[in-house]
Amino acid sequence: MEQATRYLIVGTGRCGSSLLAAILAKAGANFDMPVQTKWDRRSGEYEHPMLLEARRWLVWADKIARSPLPSRLRNFCQRRAAQKLDELLRRATFLKSPELVRMVHIVAKLGYQPKIILSYRQFEGYSVSRHLKSGWGFSRLVEQYINVNSTALLQLYIFGGCTIGYEELVNKEETVWAEALEQLTGIKASHLLESRESLVKAVTPQWEFPVPNPEVMKVYKLLVQLKGLVIEPVSSSTLNERL
């Protein structure tokens, strides 16, 4: 039996994923949430409450794993997370959350076919946005940017999908991202561009300053190299053997 496809928007947070979700939802993507007519760049919209609940169960599982408590309690929490995720996946075709990167393998184990939509941003803009919102220091910003984007790239090559840069979304001259999404999801590029036109009103300033970490720039270049491309997954037979 053919596996049901689910589209997972993954990224670091503060990377344009809320705007991307708003564009997709307005163009017809099913997030099992009300469609927003306006985009607030300060928000974290389209993060489903059931996904947040699944995340809380995983956090408890992690805490138990680092404690003297018996492993059966950790297993219980992991099962509850999977149950909540499965319940949501029966209702929504698209999911979005900064924490989703650590749930992709669970989606696959539940019998769905994940497709990765990797939402990313230049480190400069990401770091400024995250620091102003959460007060993170430089080392934590670097660790999050490298770890999440590198893991998401791994998932992209395993399950297939595409990358979408925030700078592409807010630049109305950029359109290849919409063509890639149409190829991946079936949602018309023209509908996606119309959604972008209605949601993005003001030009977002771009931050430029020296980044004293070469690994960050290496990761960013890997992401940019995939602009406009749809990555094919490994064969389903090979993947099923590994799960």
Short mmCIF file of C-alpha atoms in Angstrom, two decimals, residues 8-239:
data_model
loop_
_atom_site.label_atom_id
_atom_site.label_comp_id
_atom_site.label_asym_id
_atom_site.label_seq_id
_atom_site.Cartn_x
_atom_site.Cartn_y
_atom_site.Cartn_z
CA LEU A 8 7.35 18.84 7.17
CA ILE A 9 8.65 22.41 7.41
CA VAL A 10 11.83 22.16 9.46
CA GLY A 11 14.38 24.78 10.48
CA THR A 12 16.02 26.65 13.32
CA GLY A 13 13.16 28.99 14.11
CA ARG A 14 13.47 32.73 13.30
CA CYS A 15 14.23 31.56 9.75
CA GLY A 16 11.07 32.49 7.84
CA SER A 17 9.19 29.26 8.47
CA SER A 18 6.07 31.10 9.72
CA LEU A 19 5.97 33.20 6.55
CA LEU A 20 6.49 30.09 4.43
CA ALA A 21 3.66 28.30 6.27
CA ALA A 22 1.39 31.32 5.85
CA ILE A 23 2.09 31.39 2.10
CA LEU A 24 1.41 27.67 1.77
CA ALA A 25 -1.76 27.79 3.88
CA LYS A 26 -3.20 30.67 1.91
CA ALA A 27 -2.45 28.75 -1.30
CA GLY A 28 -4.40 25.74 -0.03
CA ALA A 29 -2.02 23.66 2.13
CA ASN A 30 -3.74 21.81 4.98
CA PHE A 31 -2.16 22.60 8.38
CA ASP A 32 -5.38 21.77 10.27
CA MET A 33 -5.33 25.37 11.50
CA PRO A 34 -7.21 28.56 10.55
CA VAL A 35 -5.69 30.41 7.60
CA GLN A 36 -4.13 33.72 8.62
CA THR A 37 -4.82 36.69 6.34
CA LYS A 38 -1.84 38.66 7.64
CA TRP A 39 1.74 37.74 8.45
CA ASP A 40 3.33 38.97 11.68
CA ARG A 41 7.09 38.45 11.49
CA ARG A 42 7.28 38.39 15.29
CA SER A 43 4.97 35.38 15.56
CA GLY A 44 5.46 31.63 15.42
CA GLU A 45 2.19 30.91 13.63
CA TYR A 46 1.06 27.53 12.25
CA GLU A 47 2.64 25.53 15.08
CA HIS A 48 -0.17 23.12 15.86
CA PRO A 49 -1.02 22.65 19.57
CA MET A 50 -0.93 18.86 19.15
CA LEU A 51 2.61 19.11 17.80
CA LEU A 52 3.61 21.15 20.83
CA GLU A 53 2.06 18.48 23.04
CA ALA A 54 4.06 15.75 21.29
CA ARG A 55 7.16 17.85 21.86
CA ARG A 56 6.42 18.09 25.59
CA TRP A 57 6.24 14.30 25.85
CA LEU A 58 9.64 14.04 24.13
CA VAL A 59 11.10 16.58 26.56
CA TRP A 60 9.87 14.44 29.46
CA ALA A 61 11.39 11.36 27.83
CA ASP A 62 14.74 13.14 27.59
CA LYS A 63 14.60 14.20 31.24
CA ILE A 64 13.77 10.67 32.36
CA ALA A 65 16.64 9.27 30.27
CA ARG A 66 19.05 11.45 32.29
CA SER A 67 17.53 10.44 35.62
CA PRO A 68 17.52 7.28 37.77
CA LEU A 69 13.87 6.64 36.83
CA PRO A 70 13.12 3.32 35.07
CA SER A 71 13.33 3.22 31.28
CA ARG A 72 9.71 2.09 31.00
CA LEU A 73 8.66 5.63 31.96
CA ARG A 74 10.78 7.05 29.15
CA ASN A 75 9.27 4.53 26.74
CA PHE A 76 5.78 5.54 27.88
CA CYS A 77 6.53 9.21 27.15
CA GLN A 78 7.94 8.34 23.74
CA ARG A 79 4.82 6.32 22.90
CA ARG A 80 2.59 9.20 23.96
CA ALA A 81 4.56 11.57 21.74
CA ALA A 82 4.16 9.21 18.79
CA GLN A 83 0.42 8.83 19.47
CA LYS A 84 -0.12 12.60 19.51
CA LEU A 85 1.93 13.00 16.37
CA ASP A 86 0.01 10.24 14.60
CA GLU A 87 -3.30 11.81 15.61
CA LEU A 88 -2.21 15.10 14.06
CA LEU A 89 -0.84 13.46 10.92
CA ARG A 90 -4.27 11.94 10.29
CA ARG A 91 -5.69 15.46 10.13
CA ALA A 92 -2.95 17.66 8.65
CA THR A 93 -0.90 17.25 5.48
CA PHE A 94 1.60 20.00 6.37
CA LEU A 95 3.36 20.45 9.72
CA LYS A 96 5.65 23.22 10.89
CA SER A 97 7.71 23.70 14.05
CA PRO A 98 11.32 24.49 15.00
CA GLU A 99 11.21 21.25 17.02
CA LEU A 100 9.98 19.14 14.11
CA VAL A 101 13.52 18.28 13.01
CA ARG A 102 13.75 15.78 15.88
CA MET A 103 10.41 14.14 14.99
CA VAL A 104 10.98 13.36 11.31
CA HIS A 105 12.13 9.79 12.00
CA ILE A 106 9.01 9.23 14.13
CA VAL A 107 6.81 10.35 11.23
CA ALA A 108 8.53 7.76 9.04
CA LYS A 109 8.18 5.02 11.67
CA LEU A 110 4.46 5.76 11.89
CA GLY A 111 4.17 4.73 8.26
CA TYR A 112 4.06 8.11 6.55
CA GLN A 113 6.31 9.35 3.76
CA PRO A 114 7.96 12.56 5.00
CA LYS A 115 8.94 15.27 2.55
CA ILE A 116 11.30 17.88 3.94
CA ILE A 117 10.81 21.59 3.32
CA LEU A 118 13.96 23.05 4.85
CA SER A 119 13.37 26.67 5.81
CA TYR A 120 16.60 28.58 6.39
CA ARG A 121 18.02 32.08 6.69
CA GLN A 122 21.40 33.78 6.47
CA PHE A 123 23.12 33.42 9.82
CA GLU A 124 23.34 37.18 10.29
CA GLY A 125 19.58 37.72 10.10
CA TYR A 126 18.82 34.56 12.08
CA SER A 127 21.23 35.46 14.89
CA VAL A 128 19.94 39.03 15.24
CA SER A 129 16.30 37.88 15.28
CA ARG A 130 16.92 35.06 17.77
CA HIS A 131 19.13 37.18 20.03
CA LEU A 132 16.60 40.02 20.19
CA LYS A 133 13.74 37.59 20.90
CA SER A 134 15.44 35.12 23.25
CA GLY A 135 18.75 36.68 24.31
CA TRP A 136 20.86 33.75 23.10
CA GLY A 137 24.64 34.14 23.14
CA PHE A 138 26.85 33.61 20.11
CA SER A 139 27.95 30.05 20.93
CA ARG A 140 24.37 28.86 21.36
CA LEU A 141 23.30 30.59 18.14
CA VAL A 142 26.12 28.89 16.23
CA GLU A 143 25.37 25.47 17.73
CA GLN A 144 21.66 25.70 16.90
CA TYR A 145 22.28 26.95 13.35
CA ILE A 146 24.82 24.25 12.51
CA ASN A 147 23.13 21.31 14.26
CA VAL A 148 19.56 21.93 13.09
CA ASN A 149 20.42 22.82 9.50
CA SER A 150 22.91 19.96 9.17
CA THR A 151 20.40 17.46 10.57
CA ALA A 152 17.70 18.84 8.28
CA LEU A 153 20.05 18.45 5.30
CA LEU A 154 20.58 14.82 6.26
CA GLN A 155 16.81 14.33 6.43
CA LEU A 156 16.41 16.09 3.09
CA TYR A 157 18.70 13.59 1.37
CA ILE A 158 17.05 10.63 3.10
CA PHE A 159 13.41 11.55 2.51
CA GLY A 160 13.54 14.08 -0.33
CA GLY A 161 12.31 17.66 -0.45
CA CYS A 162 13.64 21.15 -1.07
CA THR A 163 15.21 24.16 0.64
CA ILE A 164 13.58 27.60 0.85
CA GLY A 165 15.58 30.65 1.92
CA TYR A 166 13.93 33.48 3.84
CA GLU A 167 15.72 35.94 1.60
CA GLU A 168 13.96 34.35 -1.39
CA LEU A 169 10.53 34.71 0.20
CA VAL A 170 10.82 38.43 0.95
CA ASN A 171 12.39 39.31 -2.43
CA LYS A 172 9.53 39.50 -4.91
CA GLU A 173 11.92 39.04 -7.83
CA GLU A 174 12.68 35.51 -6.58
CA THR A 175 10.31 32.83 -7.92
CA VAL A 176 12.22 29.54 -8.23
CA TRP A 177 11.24 28.59 -4.67
CA ALA A 178 7.59 28.51 -5.78
CA GLU A 179 8.42 26.31 -8.76
CA ALA A 180 10.26 23.88 -6.48
CA LEU A 181 7.31 23.76 -4.08
CA GLU A 182 4.89 23.12 -6.93
CA GLN A 183 7.03 20.21 -8.10
CA LEU A 184 7.21 18.85 -4.54
CA THR A 185 3.67 19.46 -3.26
CA GLY A 186 1.48 19.96 -6.32
CA ILE A 187 0.38 23.43 -5.16
CA LYS A 188 0.51 25.77 -8.15
CA ALA A 189 3.47 28.15 -8.20
CA SER A 190 1.14 30.93 -9.36
CA HIS A 191 -1.01 30.45 -6.23
CA LEU A 192 2.07 30.52 -4.00
CA LEU A 193 3.31 33.72 -5.61
CA GLU A 194 -0.13 35.32 -5.21
CA SER A 195 -0.06 34.37 -1.53
CA ARG A 196 3.40 35.86 -1.13
CA GLU A 197 2.25 39.06 -2.85
CA SER A 198 -0.64 39.47 -0.41
CA LEU A 199 1.39 38.69 2.72
CA VAL A 200 4.74 40.41 2.17
CA LYS A 201 4.15 44.15 2.17
CA ALA A 202 7.32 45.76 3.49
CA VAL A 203 10.92 45.16 2.51
CA THR A 204 12.78 43.34 5.28
CA PRO A 205 16.23 44.82 6.02
CA GLN A 206 19.11 42.42 5.48
CA TRP A 207 21.83 42.21 8.11
CA GLU A 208 25.46 42.07 7.04
CA PHE A 209 28.40 41.79 9.42
CA PRO A 210 31.47 39.55 9.82
CA VAL A 211 30.65 36.09 11.19
CA PRO A 212 33.64 34.71 13.15
CA ASN A 213 32.79 31.08 12.49
CA PRO A 214 33.65 29.42 9.15
CA GLU A 215 31.48 26.34 9.83
CA VAL A 216 28.36 28.50 9.87
CA MET A 217 29.17 29.85 6.42
CA LYS A 218 29.89 26.34 5.10
CA VAL A 219 26.44 25.17 6.18
CA TYR A 220 24.80 28.24 4.64
CA LYS A 221 26.58 27.67 1.31
CA LEU A 222 25.37 24.05 1.24
CA LEU A 223 21.80 25.28 1.68
CA VAL A 224 22.08 27.94 -1.01
CA GLN A 225 23.51 25.44 -3.50
CA LEU A 226 20.18 23.58 -3.40
CA LYS A 227 18.14 26.67 -4.36
CA GLY A 228 15.32 25.76 -6.73
CA LEU A 229 16.08 22.03 -6.65
CA VAL A 230 13.86 19.16 -5.55
CA ILE A 231 15.91 16.38 -3.97
CA GLU A 232 14.79 12.83 -4.61
CA PRO A 233 14.69 10.45 -1.60
CA VAL A 234 16.57 7.20 -1.22
CA SER A 235 14.58 4.27 -2.60
CA SER A 236 11.58 3.25 -0.51
CA SER A 237 12.78 -0.36 -0.31
CA THR A 238 16.13 0.73 1.08
CA LEU A 239 14.43 3.08 3.54
#
